[in-house]
Amino acid sequence: MTTRQISCKGLIKRLTSVYLSLFIFLLCLPLVASAEVREYRLDNGLKVLIAEDHKAPVATFQIWYRVGSRNEPAGKTGISHLLEHMMFKGTPEYGSKVFSRLVQKNGGIDNAYTTKDYTAYFQVLASDRIDLSIRLESDRMENLILAPDDVTDERSVVMEERRMRYEDDPQSSLYEEVVATAIKVHPYHHPVIGWMSELASIGRQDLLQYYRKFYSPNNAVIIVTGDVNADELIEKIRERFGRIPEGPPREPVTSKEPPQKGQKRVYLKKEARLPYIVTAYHVPGFPQEDSAALDVLSSILSGKSGRLYKNLVRDRKVALNAYASYGGLYMDPFLFFFDGTAPPGKDIDALEQAFYEEIDKLKNTLPSEREVQKARNQVEASFIMGQDSISFQARVLGMFEMLGDWKLKDRYIEAIREVTPEDVQGVAKKYFTEENRTVGILIPEGN
């Protein structure tokens, strides 16, 4: 089945699978910046990006739709993710589950994920089999069946997924509570997987309308990287996708989250082993100028060589684990998180105060140039990690294209390199304030 970007368990794991992964995308930017990207636009509005990479005879085909949970109609949260599931349920030409079976039969892999801002589908195949992706993806862009029985079955699957990964997971439940408390107006208030009662209300007609509204060439971007010939490939894409009519124009999301005017607190009593805390601050995202300093700040705090682990876990022993995370690649401003688990027998209030003391250190004492340089170096060193991954290269292009233009990736890394200790201290003072803070406390039942 597909991997969901919504499916990470708990904020700690979410750090690994979402925010850190987004951060790592950024780390690969110089590599991508050096690759030649060919850009095309079909008459029906479909945008195509192709980057040739002939190191190995493989290629990845990705199609990104500009639709995520931020676009969902009132009362239908989770419909973007449910539709992602339904995209594997077949067309008249390729029946249910045939898509993945054909890809696997040809030695490839396929996957998909839904986020707050977009939904992406991808395959990795031997480069001489990439025509298969073109055929399958063009077919399901316009011919999805959405059979009533499949809708009923898959809706139950998603509801069970929500139950297991969120409602039965105390840390994920607290994360949802904190986000929904911190954000009251913008659709980021809602979880990507949707609220249970609203999931239950989604029917075939809802999905069909949503599919017709958002799954169209003028709302999609195709990205191909790997051992392909761009001139030949674009003609094949044009032949298959070029005949699909464009859909309705995209409606902008106009909601703006107003400034928070005071601390918010939420308590969650749930069966759990240890108390847990999530603290969130409203922050801007890229390309706003403070985003690079927030990324470097996150790096200073994170990891086993970061301040939170060294000071709170190793030295003071007020935390079993402690993290900071910043996802700066959302289309609209989101949140900077601190989270941690208190050790057995320890008070969660002590951990909360310890977080604030670390924040005060950032505000009151300029971080050393050496510490900031180390954070920037971590970015530089990580560039190498994605060097051989065509999927990574394509994903970076897609991420920045969703933000407005794939070429923004070049601006981002330049901004990271220019971050100074004064910038880091400045964003700590500007955003880590009591009135901008939402605190969530998990109280284990029975304690």
Coordinates of C-alpha atoms in Angstrom, one line a residue:
M1 CA 0.0 0.0 0.0
T2 CA 0.9 3.6 -0.1
T3 CA 3.0 5.5 2.4
R4 CA 1.1 8.4 3.9
Q5 CA 2.9 11.4 5.1
I6 CA 0.1 11.7 7.6
S7 CA 0.8 8.2 9.0
C8 CA 3.7 8.8 11.3
K9 CA 3.2 7.7 14.9
G10 CA 3.8 10.4 17.5
L11 CA 5.5 13.6 17.2
I12 CA 8.9 12.1 17.8
K13 CA 8.5 9.8 14.9
R14 CA 6.9 12.6 12.9
L15 CA 10.2 14.5 13.4
T16 CA 11.9 11.7 11.5
S17 CA 9.4 11.1 8.8
V18 CA 8.1 14.6 8.1
Y19 CA 10.0 17.6 9.4
L20 CA 13.4 16.1 9.4
S21 CA 12.7 14.6 6.0
L22 CA 11.7 18.0 4.7
F23 CA 14.8 19.4 6.3
I24 CA 16.9 16.8 4.5
F25 CA 15.3 17.8 1.2
L26 CA 16.8 21.2 1.7
L27 CA 20.2 19.7 2.4
C28 CA 20.3 18.3 -1.1
L29 CA 19.7 21.5 -2.8
P30 CA 23.1 22.2 -4.2
L31 CA 23.1 18.9 -6.0
V32 CA 19.7 19.6 -7.5
A33 CA 20.8 23.1 -8.3
S34 CA 23.6 21.6 -10.4
A35 CA 21.3 19.3 -12.4
E36 CA 19.8 20.7 -15.6
V37 CA 16.1 20.8 -15.4
R38 CA 14.1 21.1 -18.6
E39 CA 10.7 22.8 -18.1
Y40 CA 7.7 22.4 -20.4
R41 CA 4.0 23.5 -20.3
L42 CA 1.4 21.7 -22.3
D43 CA -1.6 23.5 -23.9
N44 CA -3.9 22.2 -21.2
G45 CA -1.8 23.7 -18.5
L46 CA 0.1 20.6 -17.4
K47 CA 3.6 21.5 -16.2
V48 CA 6.4 19.0 -16.8
L49 CA 9.9 19.1 -15.3
I50 CA 12.6 16.6 -16.6
A51 CA 16.1 16.2 -15.3
E52 CA 18.3 13.7 -17.1
D53 CA 20.7 11.7 -14.8
H54 CA 22.4 8.9 -16.6
K55 CA 24.4 7.4 -13.7
A56 CA 22.1 4.3 -13.6
P57 CA 19.5 2.9 -16.0
V58 CA 16.6 3.9 -13.7
A59 CA 14.1 6.7 -13.7
T60 CA 11.4 8.0 -11.4
F61 CA 8.0 9.4 -12.6
Q62 CA 6.2 11.6 -10.1
I63 CA 2.9 13.5 -10.5
W64 CA 2.0 16.1 -8.0
Y65 CA -1.5 17.5 -7.6
R66 CA -1.9 20.9 -6.0
V67 CA -4.5 19.6 -3.5
G68 CA -4.2 18.7 0.1
S69 CA -6.1 19.0 3.3
R70 CA -6.0 22.8 3.1
N71 CA -8.3 22.6 0.1
E72 CA -11.0 20.4 1.7
P73 CA -14.6 21.6 1.9
A74 CA -16.3 22.1 5.3
G75 CA -17.4 18.9 6.9
K76 CA -15.3 16.7 4.6
T77 CA -11.9 16.6 6.2
G78 CA -9.8 13.7 5.1
I79 CA -11.2 13.6 1.6
S80 CA -7.8 14.3 0.0
H81 CA -6.3 11.3 1.6
L82 CA -9.3 9.1 1.0
L83 CA -9.1 10.0 -2.7
E84 CA -5.4 9.1 -2.7
H85 CA -6.5 5.6 -1.6
M86 CA -9.2 5.5 -4.2
M87 CA -6.7 6.3 -7.0
F88 CA -5.5 2.7 -6.7
K89 CA -9.0 1.3 -7.1
G90 CA -8.9 1.3 -10.8
T91 CA -10.3 2.5 -14.1
P92 CA -12.2 0.7 -16.8
E93 CA -8.9 -0.2 -18.5
Y94 CA -6.9 -1.1 -15.4
G95 CA -9.0 -2.6 -12.6
S96 CA -8.6 -2.4 -8.9
K97 CA -5.0 -3.0 -7.7
V98 CA -3.8 -3.5 -11.3
F99 CA -1.8 -0.3 -11.1
S100 CA 0.7 -1.4 -8.4
R101 CA 0.7 -5.0 -9.7
L102 CA 1.8 -3.8 -13.2
V103 CA 4.5 -1.6 -11.8
Q104 CA 5.8 -4.5 -9.6
K105 CA 5.6 -6.9 -12.5
N106 CA 7.9 -4.6 -14.4
G107 CA 10.4 -4.6 -11.6
G108 CA 9.4 -1.2 -10.2
I109 CA 7.9 0.3 -7.0
D110 CA 5.1 2.8 -6.6
N111 CA 3.8 4.9 -3.7
A112 CA 1.9 8.0 -2.8
Y113 CA 1.3 10.4 0.1
T114 CA -1.0 13.2 1.0
T115 CA 0.0 16.4 2.9
K116 CA -1.6 19.6 4.0
D117 CA -0.7 21.2 0.7
Y118 CA -0.4 18.6 -2.0
T119 CA -0.9 14.9 -3.0
A120 CA 1.9 13.1 -4.8
Y121 CA 2.2 9.8 -6.7
F122 CA 5.4 8.2 -7.9
Q123 CA 7.0 5.2 -9.4
V124 CA 10.6 4.1 -9.8
L125 CA 11.3 1.8 -12.8
A126 CA 14.0 0.7 -15.1
S127 CA 14.3 3.7 -17.5
D128 CA 13.2 1.6 -20.5
R129 CA 9.9 0.9 -18.7
I130 CA 9.0 4.5 -17.8
D131 CA 6.3 4.6 -20.6
L132 CA 4.3 2.4 -18.2
S133 CA 4.0 5.3 -15.8
I134 CA 2.9 7.7 -18.5
R135 CA 0.2 5.2 -19.6
L136 CA -1.1 4.5 -16.1
E137 CA -1.0 8.0 -14.6
S138 CA -2.7 9.6 -17.7
D139 CA -5.4 7.0 -17.5
R140 CA -6.2 7.5 -13.8
M141 CA -6.1 11.3 -14.1
E142 CA -9.4 11.2 -16.1
N143 CA -11.0 7.7 -15.8
L144 CA -11.2 6.8 -12.1
I145 CA -14.2 4.6 -11.5
L146 CA -14.9 5.3 -7.8
A147 CA -17.1 2.2 -7.4
P148 CA -19.6 2.6 -4.5
D149 CA -18.4 -0.6 -2.8
D150 CA -14.8 0.4 -3.1
V151 CA -15.6 3.7 -1.5
T152 CA -17.3 2.0 1.4
D153 CA -14.4 -0.4 1.9
E154 CA -11.6 2.1 1.6
R155 CA -13.4 4.6 3.8
S156 CA -13.4 1.9 6.5
V157 CA -9.7 1.2 5.9
V158 CA -8.9 4.9 6.4
M159 CA -11.1 5.2 9.5
E160 CA -9.3 2.2 11.0
E161 CA -6.0 3.8 10.0
R162 CA -7.0 6.9 11.9
R163 CA -8.1 4.9 14.9
M164 CA -4.8 3.0 15.1
R165 CA -2.4 5.7 14.3
Y166 CA -4.0 8.7 16.0
E167 CA -6.8 7.9 18.4
D168 CA -5.0 4.9 20.0
D169 CA -1.6 6.7 20.0
P170 CA -1.5 9.2 22.9
Q171 CA 1.3 11.3 21.6
S172 CA -0.2 11.6 18.2
S173 CA -3.5 12.5 19.8
L174 CA -1.8 15.3 21.8
Y175 CA -0.1 16.6 18.6
E176 CA -3.6 16.9 16.9
E177 CA -5.0 18.7 20.0
V178 CA -2.1 21.2 20.0
V179 CA -2.3 22.0 16.3
A180 CA -6.1 22.3 16.4
T181 CA -5.8 24.6 19.5
A182 CA -3.0 26.7 18.1
I183 CA -4.6 27.2 14.7
K184 CA -8.2 28.3 14.8
V185 CA -8.9 29.9 11.4
H186 CA -6.6 28.4 8.7
P187 CA -7.4 24.9 7.4
Y188 CA -4.1 23.7 8.8
H189 CA -6.3 23.4 11.9
H190 CA -7.5 20.0 10.5
P191 CA -5.5 16.8 10.4
V192 CA -4.7 15.5 7.0
I193 CA -6.3 12.2 7.8
G194 CA -9.5 14.0 8.8
W195 CA -11.8 13.9 11.8
M196 CA -13.5 10.6 12.3
S197 CA -17.2 11.8 12.0
E198 CA -16.4 13.7 8.9
L199 CA -14.6 10.8 7.3
A200 CA -17.7 8.7 7.9
S201 CA -19.8 11.2 6.0
I202 CA -17.7 11.2 2.8
G203 CA -19.6 9.4 -0.1
R204 CA -18.9 8.6 -3.7
Q205 CA -20.4 11.8 -5.0
D206 CA -18.2 13.9 -2.7
L207 CA -15.1 12.0 -4.0
L208 CA -16.2 12.4 -7.6
Q209 CA -16.7 16.1 -7.3
Y210 CA -13.4 16.5 -5.5
Y211 CA -11.6 14.4 -8.2
R212 CA -13.1 16.4 -11.0
K213 CA -12.3 19.7 -9.4
F214 CA -8.6 19.0 -8.5
Y215 CA -7.3 16.1 -10.6
S216 CA -6.7 17.9 -13.9
P217 CA -3.7 18.7 -16.0
N218 CA -3.7 22.4 -15.1
N219 CA -3.6 21.5 -11.4
A220 CA -0.7 19.0 -11.7
V221 CA 3.0 18.9 -12.2
I222 CA 4.9 15.9 -13.7
I223 CA 8.5 15.4 -12.6
V224 CA 10.8 12.9 -14.2
T225 CA 14.4 12.4 -13.2
G226 CA 16.8 9.6 -14.2
D227 CA 18.1 7.9 -17.3
V228 CA 15.7 9.4 -19.8
N229 CA 15.9 11.5 -23.0
A230 CA 14.0 14.6 -22.3
D231 CA 13.2 15.4 -26.0
E232 CA 11.7 11.9 -26.5
L233 CA 10.0 11.7 -23.2
I234 CA 8.1 15.0 -23.5
E235 CA 6.6 13.9 -26.8
K236 CA 5.3 10.7 -25.1
I237 CA 3.9 12.7 -22.2
R238 CA 2.3 15.2 -24.6
E239 CA 0.7 12.3 -26.6
R240 CA -1.0 10.8 -23.5
F241 CA -1.6 13.8 -21.2
G242 CA -2.1 16.5 -23.9
R243 CA -5.5 15.2 -24.9
I244 CA -6.9 15.5 -21.3
P245 CA -9.0 18.6 -21.0
E246 CA -8.1 21.2 -18.4
G247 CA -10.2 21.4 -15.3
P248 CA -11.7 24.4 -13.5
P249 CA -9.3 27.2 -12.4
R250 CA -7.8 26.7 -9.0
E251 CA -9.4 28.6 -6.2
P252 CA -7.0 30.2 -3.8
V253 CA -7.1 29.4 0.0
T254 CA -7.9 32.8 1.4
S255 CA -7.9 32.0 5.2
K256 CA -5.3 33.8 7.2
E257 CA -4.5 32.8 10.7
P258 CA -4.7 35.9 13.0
P259 CA -1.8 36.6 15.4
Q260 CA -2.2 34.7 18.7
K261 CA -2.8 37.0 21.6
G262 CA -2.1 34.8 24.6
Q263 CA -0.8 31.5 25.7
K264 CA -3.1 28.5 25.1
R265 CA -3.0 25.3 27.1
V266 CA -4.6 21.9 26.4
Y267 CA -4.5 18.8 28.7
L268 CA -5.1 15.3 27.4
K269 CA -5.9 12.4 29.8
K270 CA -5.2 9.1 28.0
E271 CA -3.8 5.7 28.7
A272 CA 0.0 6.2 28.5
R273 CA 3.1 5.1 30.3
L274 CA 4.8 8.5 30.7
P275 CA 3.8 12.2 30.7
Y276 CA 4.6 14.0 27.5
I277 CA 4.6 17.7 26.4
V278 CA 4.3 19.4 23.0
T279 CA 4.8 23.2 22.8
A280 CA 4.1 25.0 19.5
Y281 CA 4.9 28.6 18.4
H282 CA 3.5 30.2 15.2
V283 CA 6.3 30.8 12.7
P284 CA 6.6 31.7 9.0
G285 CA 7.7 29.4 6.3
F286 CA 9.9 29.7 3.3
P287 CA 10.5 32.0 1.4
Q288 CA 9.8 34.4 4.3
E289 CA 13.2 35.8 5.3
D290 CA 13.2 34.3 8.9
S291 CA 12.7 30.8 7.7
A292 CA 16.4 30.1 7.1
A293 CA 17.4 31.2 10.6
L294 CA 14.6 29.1 12.1
D295 CA 16.0 26.1 10.2
V296 CA 19.5 26.7 11.6
L297 CA 18.0 27.2 15.1
S298 CA 16.2 23.9 14.8
S299 CA 19.5 22.2 13.9
I300 CA 21.3 23.8 16.9
L301 CA 18.7 22.4 19.2
S302 CA 18.3 18.9 17.6
G303 CA 20.1 15.7 17.6
K304 CA 22.4 14.1 20.1
S305 CA 24.9 16.9 19.7
G306 CA 22.2 19.5 20.0
R307 CA 21.4 21.6 23.0
L308 CA 18.2 19.8 24.1
Y309 CA 19.7 16.4 24.3
K310 CA 22.9 17.5 25.9
N311 CA 21.3 19.8 28.5
L312 CA 17.9 18.2 29.2
V313 CA 18.4 14.5 28.6
R314 CA 22.1 13.9 29.4
D315 CA 23.1 16.5 32.0
R316 CA 19.9 17.5 33.9
K317 CA 18.0 14.3 33.3
V318 CA 14.6 16.0 33.2
A319 CA 13.7 14.4 29.9
L320 CA 13.8 10.9 28.5
N321 CA 13.9 12.6 25.1
A322 CA 13.6 16.1 23.9
Y323 CA 13.2 17.5 20.4
A324 CA 12.8 20.7 18.4
S325 CA 11.3 20.7 14.9
Y326 CA 10.6 23.2 12.2
G327 CA 8.8 22.4 8.9
G328 CA 9.4 25.5 6.9
L329 CA 8.1 24.2 3.6
Y330 CA 4.4 24.7 4.1
M331 CA 2.5 26.9 1.7
D332 CA 1.3 29.0 4.6
P333 CA 2.8 29.8 8.1
F334 CA 2.7 26.8 10.4
L335 CA 4.4 26.0 13.8
F336 CA 7.7 25.4 15.4
F337 CA 7.5 22.5 17.9
F338 CA 9.3 21.5 21.1
D339 CA 8.4 18.1 22.5
G340 CA 9.6 15.7 25.1
T341 CA 8.9 12.8 27.5
A342 CA 9.5 13.0 31.2
P343 CA 11.5 10.2 32.7
P344 CA 9.6 7.8 35.1
G345 CA 8.9 9.5 38.4
K346 CA 9.8 12.9 37.1
D347 CA 7.4 15.9 36.9
I348 CA 6.4 17.1 33.4
D349 CA 6.3 20.7 34.8
A350 CA 10.1 20.4 35.3
L351 CA 10.5 19.5 31.6
E352 CA 8.3 22.4 30.5
Q353 CA 10.4 24.9 32.6
A354 CA 13.6 23.3 31.2
F355 CA 12.4 24.0 27.6
Y356 CA 11.7 27.7 28.6
E357 CA 15.1 28.0 30.1
E358 CA 16.8 26.7 26.9
I359 CA 14.7 29.3 25.0
D360 CA 15.8 32.0 27.4
K361 CA 19.4 31.1 26.8
L362 CA 18.9 31.6 23.1
K363 CA 17.3 35.0 23.7
N364 CA 19.8 36.2 26.2
T365 CA 23.1 34.9 25.0
L366 CA 24.3 35.1 21.4
P367 CA 25.0 31.6 20.1
S368 CA 28.7 31.3 19.1
E369 CA 29.8 31.6 15.5
R370 CA 31.2 28.1 15.9
E371 CA 27.8 26.6 16.9
V372 CA 26.0 28.4 14.1
Q373 CA 28.7 27.3 11.6
K374 CA 28.3 23.7 12.8
A375 CA 24.6 23.9 12.0
R376 CA 25.3 25.3 8.6
N377 CA 27.9 22.6 8.1
Q378 CA 25.4 19.9 8.9
V379 CA 23.4 21.3 6.1
E380 CA 26.3 21.3 3.8
A381 CA 27.4 17.8 4.7
S382 CA 24.0 16.4 4.2
F383 CA 24.0 17.6 0.6
I384 CA 26.0 14.5 -0.2
M385 CA 23.3 12.1 1.2
G386 CA 20.9 12.6 -1.7
Q387 CA 23.5 12.8 -4.4
D388 CA 22.7 9.5 -6.0
S389 CA 18.9 9.5 -5.4
I390 CA 16.9 10.4 -8.4
S391 CA 13.7 10.2 -6.3
F392 CA 15.1 12.7 -3.9
Q393 CA 16.0 15.1 -6.7
A394 CA 12.5 14.8 -8.1
R395 CA 11.0 15.4 -4.7
V396 CA 13.0 18.5 -4.0
L397 CA 11.8 19.9 -7.3
G398 CA 8.2 19.0 -6.4
M399 CA 8.4 20.6 -3.0
F400 CA 9.6 23.9 -4.2
E401 CA 7.3 23.8 -7.2
M402 CA 4.4 23.5 -4.8
L403 CA 5.6 26.6 -3.0
G404 CA 5.5 28.5 -6.3
D405 CA 8.6 27.7 -8.4
W406 CA 11.1 24.8 -8.3
K407 CA 13.9 27.4 -8.8
L408 CA 13.2 28.6 -5.2
K409 CA 15.5 25.8 -4.1
D410 CA 18.5 27.8 -5.1
R411 CA 17.4 30.8 -3.0
Y412 CA 16.9 28.6 0.0
I413 CA 20.4 27.3 0.3
E414 CA 21.8 30.7 -0.2
A415 CA 19.7 31.9 2.7
I416 CA 21.0 29.1 4.9
R417 CA 24.6 30.0 4.2
E418 CA 24.0 33.6 5.2
V419 CA 22.4 32.9 8.6
T420 CA 24.3 34.6 11.4
P421 CA 24.3 34.2 15.2
E422 CA 22.4 37.4 15.4
D423 CA 19.7 36.0 13.0
V424 CA 19.3 32.9 15.2
Q425 CA 18.9 35.0 18.4
G426 CA 16.6 37.4 16.6
V427 CA 14.1 34.7 15.6
A428 CA 14.2 33.2 19.1
K429 CA 13.2 36.6 20.5
K430 CA 10.6 37.3 17.8
Y431 CA 8.7 34.0 17.8
F432 CA 9.3 32.2 21.1
T433 CA 7.1 34.4 23.3
E434 CA 4.5 33.4 25.8
E435 CA 1.6 35.0 23.9
N436 CA 2.6 33.1 20.8
R437 CA 2.7 29.7 22.6
T438 CA 0.4 26.7 22.8
V439 CA 1.2 24.0 25.3
G440 CA -0.1 20.5 25.3
I441 CA 0.3 18.1 28.2
L442 CA -0.4 14.4 28.1
I443 CA -1.5 13.1 31.5
P444 CA -1.3 9.3 31.7
E445 CA -4.5 7.9 33.0
G446 CA -4.3 6.6 36.5
N447 CA -1.4 8.9 37.5

